[in-house]
C-alpha cells in the first residue's frame, strides 16, 4: 500500500508539464536537477539554526539589550492559590463574571482580589521585554544575511531582470549549487520557526503566522521538487526586503528610541506595501499565471503553486490593512503606537481604578450616613432637617 501511495504521489503528471517525464529529468555528471530527497537536509539544518539562535540570544542579544537600556518591568507576582491555579491551567485564563464570583466564594476572597490574581497571573505568562528584544535581534540578523545572500546569488541571473527568463527551458533547468544552498537556508529557517513556535512571542496574528509558515514551507518544498527554483528565489528576496526593516523597528521600539522607531516604521511601511502589493503581484503572480503558459500548458503543479502564491498574497493584504491602520494613527497622533499584533500587558492601572472606584463607593456611603444622621423626621417634636456645614454652623430647612 505504501508503495502504491508513493507511485501515485510521484506521478509526473502532478509535478511536470505535459510531455515531460521523470526520464527527461535524469541527472548526468555535468547536469544536476533538484531531487525531493534533498529537502530532508533542511530538518537537521533547522535544528542547527535553533542551536545557533539559542547561543546568539544568550551570548550576543541579551547582553546587547542590557547595554542598550532595555529593562524588564517588575511585575507583581500572583500569590500561590491552588484553587485559582487549577482553574487557570485547566479551564481558562480569563474567567467570566459568574466564574469569578464562584471562585471568590470557594477561596473566601473578595471578587476584586480574584480579578487581581488572574490579571497578575496572566502577566506572569507574558514574554518579557528582553525576550522580545532577543527574538527580534535574531530575526533581524537572519533577514539581513538572507537578503544579501539572495542578492549575491541572483544579481547576475537573467531572470532577476527579465522575468520571462524564469521559464526558459523549463523544467529542464540545471540546479546551481548557489541556488541549492540559498534554498536550504530559507527552508531551514522556516522549519526552525515552526520548531520554536510554542516558545516564541505569541501575537494577535498567531493563527495567520501558522498559515504563513505552513504555506511558505509547502511553497518552497513544492517549488524545489517541481523545479520552480527561479520563481522561488524571487519570492524569497521580495519577502526578505521588507523584513529587514521590520525587526530593527521593533528593536528601537523596545529601546524607547521613538523618533528612530517612527522613521524606520514609515520606511518599513513603504517597502512592505510596495514590495508585497505591487512588486510581488507583478513579478510573481502575473509571471506564474501568464508568462508560464507561453512555455507549457497548465497542469496540476501549475494550479497548486498558484494557489499557494495567492494564499501568501491574501496574508499580505491582511498585514497591509494593519500597517495602513497604524500609519493612519501615526499621521493623526504624530507617533507610532505599539505593534497592533502584540498582546497588551495588563498593568496595575486596573487595580488603581478599582481603588478609586472603591473610594468613590466609600465616599457615597459616608455621605449617605451623614445625611441620614442629619435628617430629623418632621413628625412633631423633631420638625427640622439639619445639615452640618464646614464652618460648624447648621442650616435649617
Short mmCIF file of N, CA and C in Angstrom, two decimals, residues 34-199:
data_model
loop_
_atom_site.label_atom_id
_atom_site.label_comp_id
_atom_site.label_asym_id
_atom_site.label_seq_id
_atom_site.Cartn_x
_atom_site.Cartn_y
_atom_site.Cartn_z
N UNK A 34 16.96 19.39 -9.20
CA UNK A 34 16.51 19.23 -7.81
C UNK A 34 15.94 17.83 -7.57
N UNK A 35 16.31 17.24 -6.45
CA UNK A 35 15.82 15.93 -6.04
C UNK A 35 15.01 16.09 -4.75
N UNK A 36 13.82 15.50 -4.70
CA UNK A 36 12.99 15.65 -3.48
C UNK A 36 13.69 15.22 -2.21
N UNK A 37 14.55 14.24 -2.28
CA UNK A 37 15.24 13.76 -1.08
C UNK A 37 16.16 14.83 -0.49
N UNK A 38 16.55 15.80 -1.31
CA UNK A 38 17.41 16.88 -0.79
C UNK A 38 16.73 17.67 0.32
N UNK A 39 15.39 17.72 0.28
CA UNK A 39 14.65 18.52 1.26
C UNK A 39 14.81 17.99 2.68
N UNK A 40 15.14 16.71 2.81
CA UNK A 40 15.33 16.14 4.15
C UNK A 40 16.49 16.80 4.88
N UNK A 41 17.42 17.37 4.13
CA UNK A 41 18.55 18.04 4.76
C UNK A 41 18.12 19.28 5.55
N UNK A 42 16.96 19.84 5.19
CA UNK A 42 16.51 21.06 5.87
C UNK A 42 16.17 20.82 7.34
N UNK A 43 15.80 19.58 7.71
CA UNK A 43 15.44 19.29 9.10
C UNK A 43 16.65 19.38 10.02
N UNK A 44 17.74 18.66 9.75
CA UNK A 44 18.92 18.84 10.63
C UNK A 44 19.49 20.26 10.55
N UNK A 45 19.41 20.89 9.39
CA UNK A 45 19.87 22.28 9.29
C UNK A 45 19.02 23.20 10.16
N UNK A 46 17.71 22.93 10.22
CA UNK A 46 16.82 23.73 11.06
C UNK A 46 17.17 23.57 12.54
N UNK A 47 17.47 22.36 12.94
CA UNK A 47 17.88 22.13 14.33
C UNK A 47 19.19 22.84 14.65
N UNK A 48 20.10 22.87 13.67
CA UNK A 48 21.36 23.61 13.86
C UNK A 48 21.07 25.10 14.03
N UNK A 49 20.12 25.62 13.24
CA UNK A 49 19.75 27.03 13.37
C UNK A 49 19.15 27.32 14.74
N UNK A 50 18.36 26.39 15.27
CA UNK A 50 17.79 26.58 16.61
C UNK A 50 18.91 26.68 17.65
N UNK A 51 19.92 25.81 17.53
CA UNK A 51 21.06 25.86 18.46
C UNK A 51 21.82 27.18 18.30
N UNK A 52 22.04 27.59 17.04
CA UNK A 52 22.74 28.86 16.80
C UNK A 52 21.94 30.02 17.38
N UNK A 53 20.61 29.96 17.22
CA UNK A 53 19.77 31.02 17.75
C UNK A 53 19.89 31.11 19.27
N UNK A 54 19.83 29.97 19.96
CA UNK A 54 19.95 29.99 21.42
C UNK A 54 21.28 30.59 21.86
N UNK A 55 22.34 30.18 21.18
CA UNK A 55 23.66 30.72 21.52
C UNK A 55 23.73 32.22 21.20
N UNK A 56 23.16 32.63 20.09
CA UNK A 56 23.17 34.04 19.70
C UNK A 56 22.41 34.89 20.70
N UNK A 57 21.25 34.42 21.12
CA UNK A 57 20.43 35.22 22.04
C UNK A 57 21.10 35.34 23.40
N UNK A 58 21.74 34.27 23.86
CA UNK A 58 22.39 34.32 25.17
C UNK A 58 23.70 35.10 25.15
N UNK A 59 24.50 34.88 24.12
CA UNK A 59 25.85 35.45 24.10
C UNK A 59 25.89 36.87 23.52
N UNK A 60 24.94 37.19 22.63
CA UNK A 60 25.01 38.49 21.94
C UNK A 60 23.78 39.35 22.23
N UNK A 61 22.59 38.82 21.95
CA UNK A 61 21.38 39.64 22.02
C UNK A 61 21.06 40.08 23.44
N UNK A 62 21.13 39.16 24.40
CA UNK A 62 20.79 39.52 25.78
C UNK A 62 21.75 40.53 26.39
N UNK A 63 23.08 40.35 26.28
CA UNK A 63 23.99 41.40 26.77
C UNK A 63 23.80 42.73 26.03
N UNK A 64 23.49 42.65 24.74
CA UNK A 64 23.27 43.87 23.97
C UNK A 64 22.04 44.61 24.48
N UNK A 65 20.99 43.88 24.82
CA UNK A 65 19.78 44.53 25.34
C UNK A 65 20.07 45.26 26.64
N UNK A 66 20.92 44.68 27.49
CA UNK A 66 21.29 45.33 28.75
C UNK A 66 22.08 46.61 28.51
N UNK A 67 23.03 46.55 27.57
CA UNK A 67 23.83 47.73 27.28
C UNK A 67 23.01 48.85 26.65
N UNK A 68 22.00 48.48 25.90
CA UNK A 68 21.16 49.49 25.23
C UNK A 68 20.01 49.97 26.10
N UNK A 69 19.96 49.52 27.33
CA UNK A 69 18.98 50.05 28.28
C UNK A 69 17.62 49.41 28.21
N UNK A 70 17.52 48.21 27.68
CA UNK A 70 16.24 47.52 27.66
C UNK A 70 16.03 46.88 29.02
N UNK A 71 15.01 47.33 29.75
CA UNK A 71 14.75 46.84 31.10
C UNK A 71 13.38 46.18 31.17
N UNK A 72 13.34 45.04 31.84
CA UNK A 72 12.07 44.36 32.05
C UNK A 72 11.31 45.01 33.20
N UNK A 73 10.01 45.10 33.05
CA UNK A 73 9.18 45.65 34.11
C UNK A 73 9.12 44.69 35.29
N UNK A 74 9.09 45.28 36.48
CA UNK A 74 8.90 44.48 37.68
C UNK A 74 7.41 44.16 37.82
N UNK A 75 7.06 42.94 37.57
CA UNK A 75 5.66 42.55 37.62
C UNK A 75 5.32 41.94 38.97
N UNK A 76 4.25 42.43 39.59
CA UNK A 76 3.82 41.80 40.85
C UNK A 76 3.42 40.35 40.61
N UNK A 77 3.86 39.47 41.48
CA UNK A 77 3.56 38.05 41.31
C UNK A 77 2.23 37.71 41.98
N UNK A 78 1.54 36.77 41.37
CA UNK A 78 0.30 36.28 41.95
C UNK A 78 0.61 35.37 43.13
N UNK A 79 -0.10 35.58 44.24
CA UNK A 79 0.11 34.74 45.41
C UNK A 79 -0.30 33.30 45.13
N UNK A 80 0.43 32.33 45.65
CA UNK A 80 0.05 30.93 45.43
C UNK A 80 -1.37 30.65 45.92
N UNK A 81 -2.15 30.05 45.04
CA UNK A 81 -3.53 29.69 45.38
C UNK A 81 -3.90 28.47 44.56
N UNK A 82 -3.96 27.28 45.16
CA UNK A 82 -4.19 26.05 44.40
C UNK A 82 -5.51 26.05 43.63
N UNK A 83 -6.55 26.61 44.21
CA UNK A 83 -7.86 26.61 43.55
C UNK A 83 -7.83 27.46 42.29
N UNK A 84 -7.30 28.67 42.41
CA UNK A 84 -7.24 29.57 41.25
C UNK A 84 -6.24 29.06 40.21
N UNK A 85 -5.14 28.49 40.67
CA UNK A 85 -4.14 27.97 39.74
C UNK A 85 -4.70 26.81 38.94
N UNK A 86 -5.47 25.94 39.57
CA UNK A 86 -6.09 24.82 38.86
C UNK A 86 -7.07 25.31 37.82
N UNK A 87 -7.88 26.29 38.19
CA UNK A 87 -8.82 26.86 37.23
C UNK A 87 -8.08 27.52 36.08
N UNK A 88 -6.98 28.23 36.37
CA UNK A 88 -6.21 28.93 35.35
C UNK A 88 -5.59 27.97 34.35
N UNK A 89 -5.07 26.86 34.83
CA UNK A 89 -4.35 25.93 33.96
C UNK A 89 -5.26 24.94 33.24
N UNK A 90 -6.44 24.66 33.81
CA UNK A 90 -7.31 23.64 33.21
C UNK A 90 -8.54 24.20 32.52
N UNK A 91 -9.02 25.35 32.97
CA UNK A 91 -10.27 25.89 32.41
C UNK A 91 -9.98 27.05 31.45
N UNK A 92 -9.77 28.20 32.01
CA UNK A 92 -9.49 29.38 31.18
C UNK A 92 -8.69 30.40 31.96
N UNK A 93 -8.01 31.27 31.22
CA UNK A 93 -7.14 32.26 31.84
C UNK A 93 -7.85 33.55 32.16
N UNK A 94 -9.00 33.76 31.54
CA UNK A 94 -9.75 34.99 31.76
C UNK A 94 -11.19 34.62 32.10
N UNK A 95 -11.49 34.31 33.37
CA UNK A 95 -12.82 33.83 33.74
C UNK A 95 -13.89 34.91 33.59
N UNK A 96 -15.09 34.45 33.38
CA UNK A 96 -16.22 35.36 33.27
C UNK A 96 -16.69 35.79 34.65
N UNK A 97 -17.66 36.71 34.68
CA UNK A 97 -18.09 37.30 35.95
C UNK A 97 -18.66 36.25 36.90
N UNK A 98 -19.51 35.35 36.36
CA UNK A 98 -20.09 34.32 37.21
C UNK A 98 -19.04 33.38 37.79
N UNK A 99 -18.03 33.08 36.98
CA UNK A 99 -16.96 32.20 37.44
C UNK A 99 -16.10 32.90 38.50
N UNK A 100 -15.91 34.21 38.35
CA UNK A 100 -15.16 34.96 39.36
C UNK A 100 -15.88 34.94 40.70
N UNK A 101 -17.20 35.10 40.67
CA UNK A 101 -17.97 35.08 41.92
C UNK A 101 -17.89 33.71 42.58
N UNK A 102 -18.00 32.65 41.77
CA UNK A 102 -17.91 31.29 42.31
C UNK A 102 -16.53 31.01 42.91
N UNK A 103 -15.48 31.45 42.20
CA UNK A 103 -14.12 31.25 42.72
C UNK A 103 -13.88 32.06 43.98
N UNK A 104 -14.44 33.25 44.03
CA UNK A 104 -14.29 34.08 45.23
C UNK A 104 -14.93 33.41 46.44
N UNK A 105 -16.07 32.76 46.26
CA UNK A 105 -16.72 32.05 47.36
C UNK A 105 -15.89 30.85 47.80
N UNK A 106 -15.32 30.12 46.80
CA UNK A 106 -14.51 28.95 47.15
C UNK A 106 -13.26 29.34 47.93
N UNK A 107 -12.66 30.47 47.58
CA UNK A 107 -11.41 30.88 48.22
C UNK A 107 -11.64 31.82 49.41
N UNK A 108 -12.91 32.20 49.62
CA UNK A 108 -13.23 33.16 50.68
C UNK A 108 -12.46 34.46 50.50
N UNK A 109 -12.51 34.97 49.27
CA UNK A 109 -11.81 36.21 48.92
C UNK A 109 -12.78 37.15 48.24
N UNK A 110 -12.52 38.47 48.31
CA UNK A 110 -13.33 39.40 47.53
C UNK A 110 -13.15 39.16 46.03
N UNK A 111 -14.17 39.50 45.26
CA UNK A 111 -14.10 39.28 43.82
C UNK A 111 -12.97 40.09 43.20
N UNK A 112 -12.73 41.30 43.74
CA UNK A 112 -11.66 42.15 43.18
C UNK A 112 -10.29 41.50 43.36
N UNK A 113 -10.08 40.82 44.47
CA UNK A 113 -8.79 40.16 44.68
C UNK A 113 -8.62 38.98 43.74
N UNK A 114 -9.72 38.31 43.43
CA UNK A 114 -9.65 37.21 42.46
C UNK A 114 -9.33 37.76 41.08
N UNK A 115 -9.97 38.89 40.72
CA UNK A 115 -9.67 39.53 39.43
C UNK A 115 -8.20 39.93 39.37
N UNK A 116 -7.71 40.52 40.47
CA UNK A 116 -6.31 40.94 40.52
C UNK A 116 -5.38 39.74 40.39
N UNK A 117 -5.73 38.62 41.00
CA UNK A 117 -4.89 37.42 40.92
C UNK A 117 -4.77 36.94 39.48
N UNK A 118 -5.90 36.88 38.77
CA UNK A 118 -5.86 36.42 37.37
C UNK A 118 -5.12 37.42 36.50
N UNK A 119 -5.28 38.71 36.78
CA UNK A 119 -4.56 39.71 36.00
C UNK A 119 -3.05 39.55 36.17
N UNK A 120 -2.60 39.38 37.39
CA UNK A 120 -1.18 39.21 37.64
C UNK A 120 -0.68 37.86 37.10
N UNK A 121 -1.52 36.84 37.19
CA UNK A 121 -1.10 35.52 36.70
C UNK A 121 -0.92 35.54 35.19
N UNK A 122 -1.81 36.24 34.49
CA UNK A 122 -1.67 36.36 33.03
C UNK A 122 -0.42 37.14 32.67
N UNK A 123 -0.12 38.17 33.42
CA UNK A 123 1.09 38.95 33.16
C UNK A 123 2.36 38.13 33.39
N UNK A 124 2.32 37.20 34.34
CA UNK A 124 3.48 36.34 34.59
C UNK A 124 3.80 35.46 33.38
N UNK A 125 2.77 35.11 32.60
CA UNK A 125 2.98 34.26 31.42
C UNK A 125 3.36 35.05 30.18
N UNK A 126 3.24 36.36 30.24
CA UNK A 126 3.56 37.16 29.06
C UNK A 126 5.07 37.31 28.93
N UNK A 127 5.56 37.35 27.69
CA UNK A 127 7.02 37.45 27.49
C UNK A 127 7.57 38.77 27.98
N UNK A 128 8.77 38.73 28.48
CA UNK A 128 9.43 39.93 28.95
C UNK A 128 9.94 40.76 27.77
N UNK A 129 10.29 42.01 28.07
CA UNK A 129 10.78 42.90 27.02
C UNK A 129 12.12 42.41 26.48
N UNK A 130 12.95 41.87 27.34
CA UNK A 130 14.25 41.35 26.88
C UNK A 130 14.08 40.14 25.97
N UNK A 131 13.07 39.31 26.22
CA UNK A 131 12.81 38.17 25.35
C UNK A 131 12.38 38.65 23.96
N UNK A 132 11.50 39.66 23.93
CA UNK A 132 11.08 40.22 22.64
C UNK A 132 12.27 40.82 21.90
N UNK A 133 13.14 41.50 22.64
CA UNK A 133 14.32 42.11 22.02
C UNK A 133 15.22 41.03 21.42
N UNK A 134 15.47 39.96 22.17
CA UNK A 134 16.35 38.89 21.68
C UNK A 134 15.77 38.23 20.44
N UNK A 135 14.48 38.00 20.45
CA UNK A 135 13.84 37.36 19.29
C UNK A 135 13.93 38.25 18.06
N UNK A 136 13.63 39.55 18.24
CA UNK A 136 13.72 40.47 17.11
C UNK A 136 15.16 40.62 16.62
N UNK A 137 16.11 40.57 17.55
CA UNK A 137 17.52 40.69 17.19
C UNK A 137 17.97 39.51 16.33
N UNK A 138 17.54 38.31 16.70
CA UNK A 138 17.87 37.12 15.92
C UNK A 138 17.28 37.17 14.52
N UNK A 139 16.03 37.54 14.43
CA UNK A 139 15.38 37.60 13.12
C UNK A 139 16.00 38.69 12.25
N UNK A 140 16.35 39.80 12.87
CA UNK A 140 16.99 40.86 12.11
C UNK A 140 18.32 40.39 11.54
N UNK A 141 19.11 39.69 12.36
CA UNK A 141 20.40 39.17 11.89
C UNK A 141 20.20 38.19 10.74
N UNK A 142 19.18 37.31 10.87
CA UNK A 142 18.97 36.33 9.80
C UNK A 142 18.48 37.00 8.53
N UNK A 143 17.50 37.90 8.64
CA UNK A 143 16.94 38.51 7.43
C UNK A 143 17.98 39.33 6.68
N UNK A 144 18.86 39.99 7.41
CA UNK A 144 19.94 40.75 6.76
C UNK A 144 20.84 39.79 5.99
N UNK A 145 21.25 38.70 6.65
CA UNK A 145 22.13 37.72 5.99
C UNK A 145 21.41 37.09 4.80
N UNK A 146 20.15 36.71 4.98
CA UNK A 146 19.41 36.05 3.92
C UNK A 146 19.17 36.98 2.72
N UNK A 147 18.82 38.24 3.01
CA UNK A 147 18.53 39.18 1.92
C UNK A 147 19.76 39.44 1.07
N UNK A 148 20.89 39.70 1.71
CA UNK A 148 22.10 39.99 0.94
C UNK A 148 22.67 38.73 0.30
N UNK A 149 22.41 37.57 0.92
CA UNK A 149 22.78 36.31 0.26
C UNK A 149 21.98 36.14 -1.02
N UNK A 150 20.68 36.44 -0.94
CA UNK A 150 19.83 36.34 -2.13
C UNK A 150 20.29 37.28 -3.23
N UNK A 151 20.62 38.52 -2.86
CA UNK A 151 21.11 39.47 -3.87
C UNK A 151 22.42 39.00 -4.47
N UNK A 152 23.32 38.47 -3.63
CA UNK A 152 24.61 37.99 -4.14
C UNK A 152 24.43 36.81 -5.09
N UNK A 153 23.44 35.96 -4.81
CA UNK A 153 23.19 34.80 -5.65
C UNK A 153 22.52 35.18 -6.96
N UNK A 154 21.64 36.20 -6.92
CA UNK A 154 20.77 36.48 -8.06
C UNK A 154 21.21 37.66 -8.93
N UNK A 155 22.16 38.45 -8.46
CA UNK A 155 22.44 39.70 -9.19
C UNK A 155 22.87 39.45 -10.63
N UNK A 156 23.51 38.30 -10.91
CA UNK A 156 23.96 38.01 -12.27
C UNK A 156 23.06 37.01 -12.99
N UNK A 157 21.90 36.72 -12.39
CA UNK A 157 20.97 35.78 -13.02
C UNK A 157 20.01 36.53 -13.92
N UNK A 158 19.77 36.03 -15.14
CA UNK A 158 18.94 36.79 -16.09
C UNK A 158 17.50 36.95 -15.65
N UNK A 159 16.94 36.00 -14.87
CA UNK A 159 15.52 36.10 -14.51
C UNK A 159 15.25 37.17 -13.45
N UNK A 160 16.30 37.68 -12.81
CA UNK A 160 16.08 38.78 -11.88
C UNK A 160 15.70 40.05 -12.62
N UNK A 161 16.18 40.20 -13.85
CA UNK A 161 15.93 41.42 -14.63
C UNK A 161 14.88 41.20 -15.71
N UNK A 162 14.81 40.01 -16.27
CA UNK A 162 13.79 39.68 -17.26
C UNK A 162 13.00 38.48 -16.74
N UNK A 163 11.78 38.72 -16.27
CA UNK A 163 11.02 37.69 -15.58
C UNK A 163 10.60 36.53 -16.49
N UNK A 164 10.55 36.76 -17.78
CA UNK A 164 10.23 35.66 -18.69
C UNK A 164 11.31 34.58 -18.69
N UNK A 165 12.52 34.98 -18.27
CA UNK A 165 13.62 34.01 -18.21
C UNK A 165 13.39 32.93 -17.15
N UNK A 166 12.41 33.15 -16.28
CA UNK A 166 12.07 32.12 -15.28
C UNK A 166 11.63 30.83 -15.95
N UNK A 167 11.13 30.93 -17.20
CA UNK A 167 10.53 29.77 -17.85
C UNK A 167 11.33 29.27 -19.05
N UNK A 168 12.45 29.92 -19.34
CA UNK A 168 13.27 29.47 -20.45
C UNK A 168 13.84 28.08 -20.16
N UNK A 169 13.49 27.10 -20.99
CA UNK A 169 13.97 25.75 -20.82
C UNK A 169 13.29 24.96 -19.72
N UNK A 170 12.25 25.53 -19.10
CA UNK A 170 11.58 24.83 -18.00
C UNK A 170 10.95 23.53 -18.52
N UNK A 171 10.97 22.44 -17.74
CA UNK A 171 11.53 22.29 -16.38
C UNK A 171 12.98 21.82 -16.36
N UNK A 172 13.58 21.69 -17.53
CA UNK A 172 14.96 21.18 -17.59
C UNK A 172 15.94 22.31 -17.38
N UNK A 173 15.88 22.89 -16.19
CA UNK A 173 16.79 23.96 -15.79
C UNK A 173 17.76 23.41 -14.76
N UNK A 174 19.03 23.31 -15.06
CA UNK A 174 20.01 22.74 -14.11
C UNK A 174 20.04 23.52 -12.80
N UNK A 175 20.27 22.80 -11.72
CA UNK A 175 20.34 23.40 -10.39
C UNK A 175 21.78 23.78 -10.07
N UNK A 176 22.00 25.07 -9.84
CA UNK A 176 23.32 25.55 -9.46
C UNK A 176 23.50 25.40 -7.95
N UNK A 177 24.72 25.18 -7.52
CA UNK A 177 24.98 24.95 -6.10
C UNK A 177 24.61 26.16 -5.25
N UNK A 178 24.82 27.37 -5.77
CA UNK A 178 24.48 28.58 -5.01
C UNK A 178 22.98 28.66 -4.76
N UNK A 179 22.17 28.28 -5.76
CA UNK A 179 20.72 28.27 -5.60
C UNK A 179 20.29 27.19 -4.60
N UNK A 180 20.97 26.05 -4.64
CA UNK A 180 20.65 24.97 -3.71
C UNK A 180 20.84 25.42 -2.26
N UNK A 181 21.97 26.04 -1.96
CA UNK A 181 22.25 26.44 -0.59
C UNK A 181 21.37 27.60 -0.16
N UNK A 182 21.02 28.47 -1.09
CA UNK A 182 20.09 29.56 -0.77
C UNK A 182 18.72 28.99 -0.40
N UNK A 183 18.28 27.99 -1.14
CA UNK A 183 17.02 27.33 -0.84
C UNK A 183 17.07 26.64 0.53
N UNK A 184 18.15 25.93 0.79
CA UNK A 184 18.28 25.23 2.07
C UNK A 184 18.29 26.22 3.24
N UNK A 185 18.93 27.36 3.06
CA UNK A 185 18.98 28.37 4.11
C UNK A 185 17.58 28.86 4.46
N UNK A 186 16.79 29.19 3.44
CA UNK A 186 15.45 29.71 3.67
C UNK A 186 14.52 28.64 4.24
N UNK A 187 14.54 27.46 3.65
CA UNK A 187 13.66 26.39 4.12
C UNK A 187 14.01 25.97 5.55
N UNK A 188 15.27 25.88 5.87
CA UNK A 188 15.68 25.52 7.23
C UNK A 188 15.24 26.57 8.23
N UNK A 189 15.32 27.84 7.85
CA UNK A 189 14.90 28.90 8.76
C UNK A 189 13.42 28.80 9.09
N UNK A 190 12.58 28.57 8.08
CA UNK A 190 11.14 28.48 8.35
C UNK A 190 10.79 27.22 9.12
N UNK A 191 11.53 26.14 8.91
CA UNK A 191 11.34 24.96 9.76
C UNK A 191 11.73 25.29 11.19
N UNK A 192 12.79 26.04 11.39
CA UNK A 192 13.20 26.40 12.75
C UNK A 192 12.15 27.27 13.43
N UNK A 193 11.48 28.14 12.66
CA UNK A 193 10.39 28.94 13.23
C UNK A 193 9.24 28.06 13.68
N UNK A 194 8.96 27.01 12.92
CA UNK A 194 7.91 26.08 13.32
C UNK A 194 8.30 25.36 14.61
N UNK A 195 9.56 24.94 14.70
CA UNK A 195 10.02 24.22 15.90
C UNK A 195 9.94 25.09 17.15
N UNK A 196 10.21 26.39 17.00
CA UNK A 196 10.23 27.28 18.17
C UNK A 196 8.92 28.04 18.35
N UNK A 197 7.92 27.75 17.54
CA UNK A 197 6.65 28.47 17.60
C UNK A 197 6.01 28.43 18.99
N UNK A 198 6.01 27.29 19.69
CA UNK A 198 5.40 27.28 21.03
C UNK A 198 6.13 28.14 22.05
N UNK A 199 7.40 28.48 21.79
CA UNK A 199 8.21 29.23 22.76
C UNK A 199 8.38 30.69 22.37
#
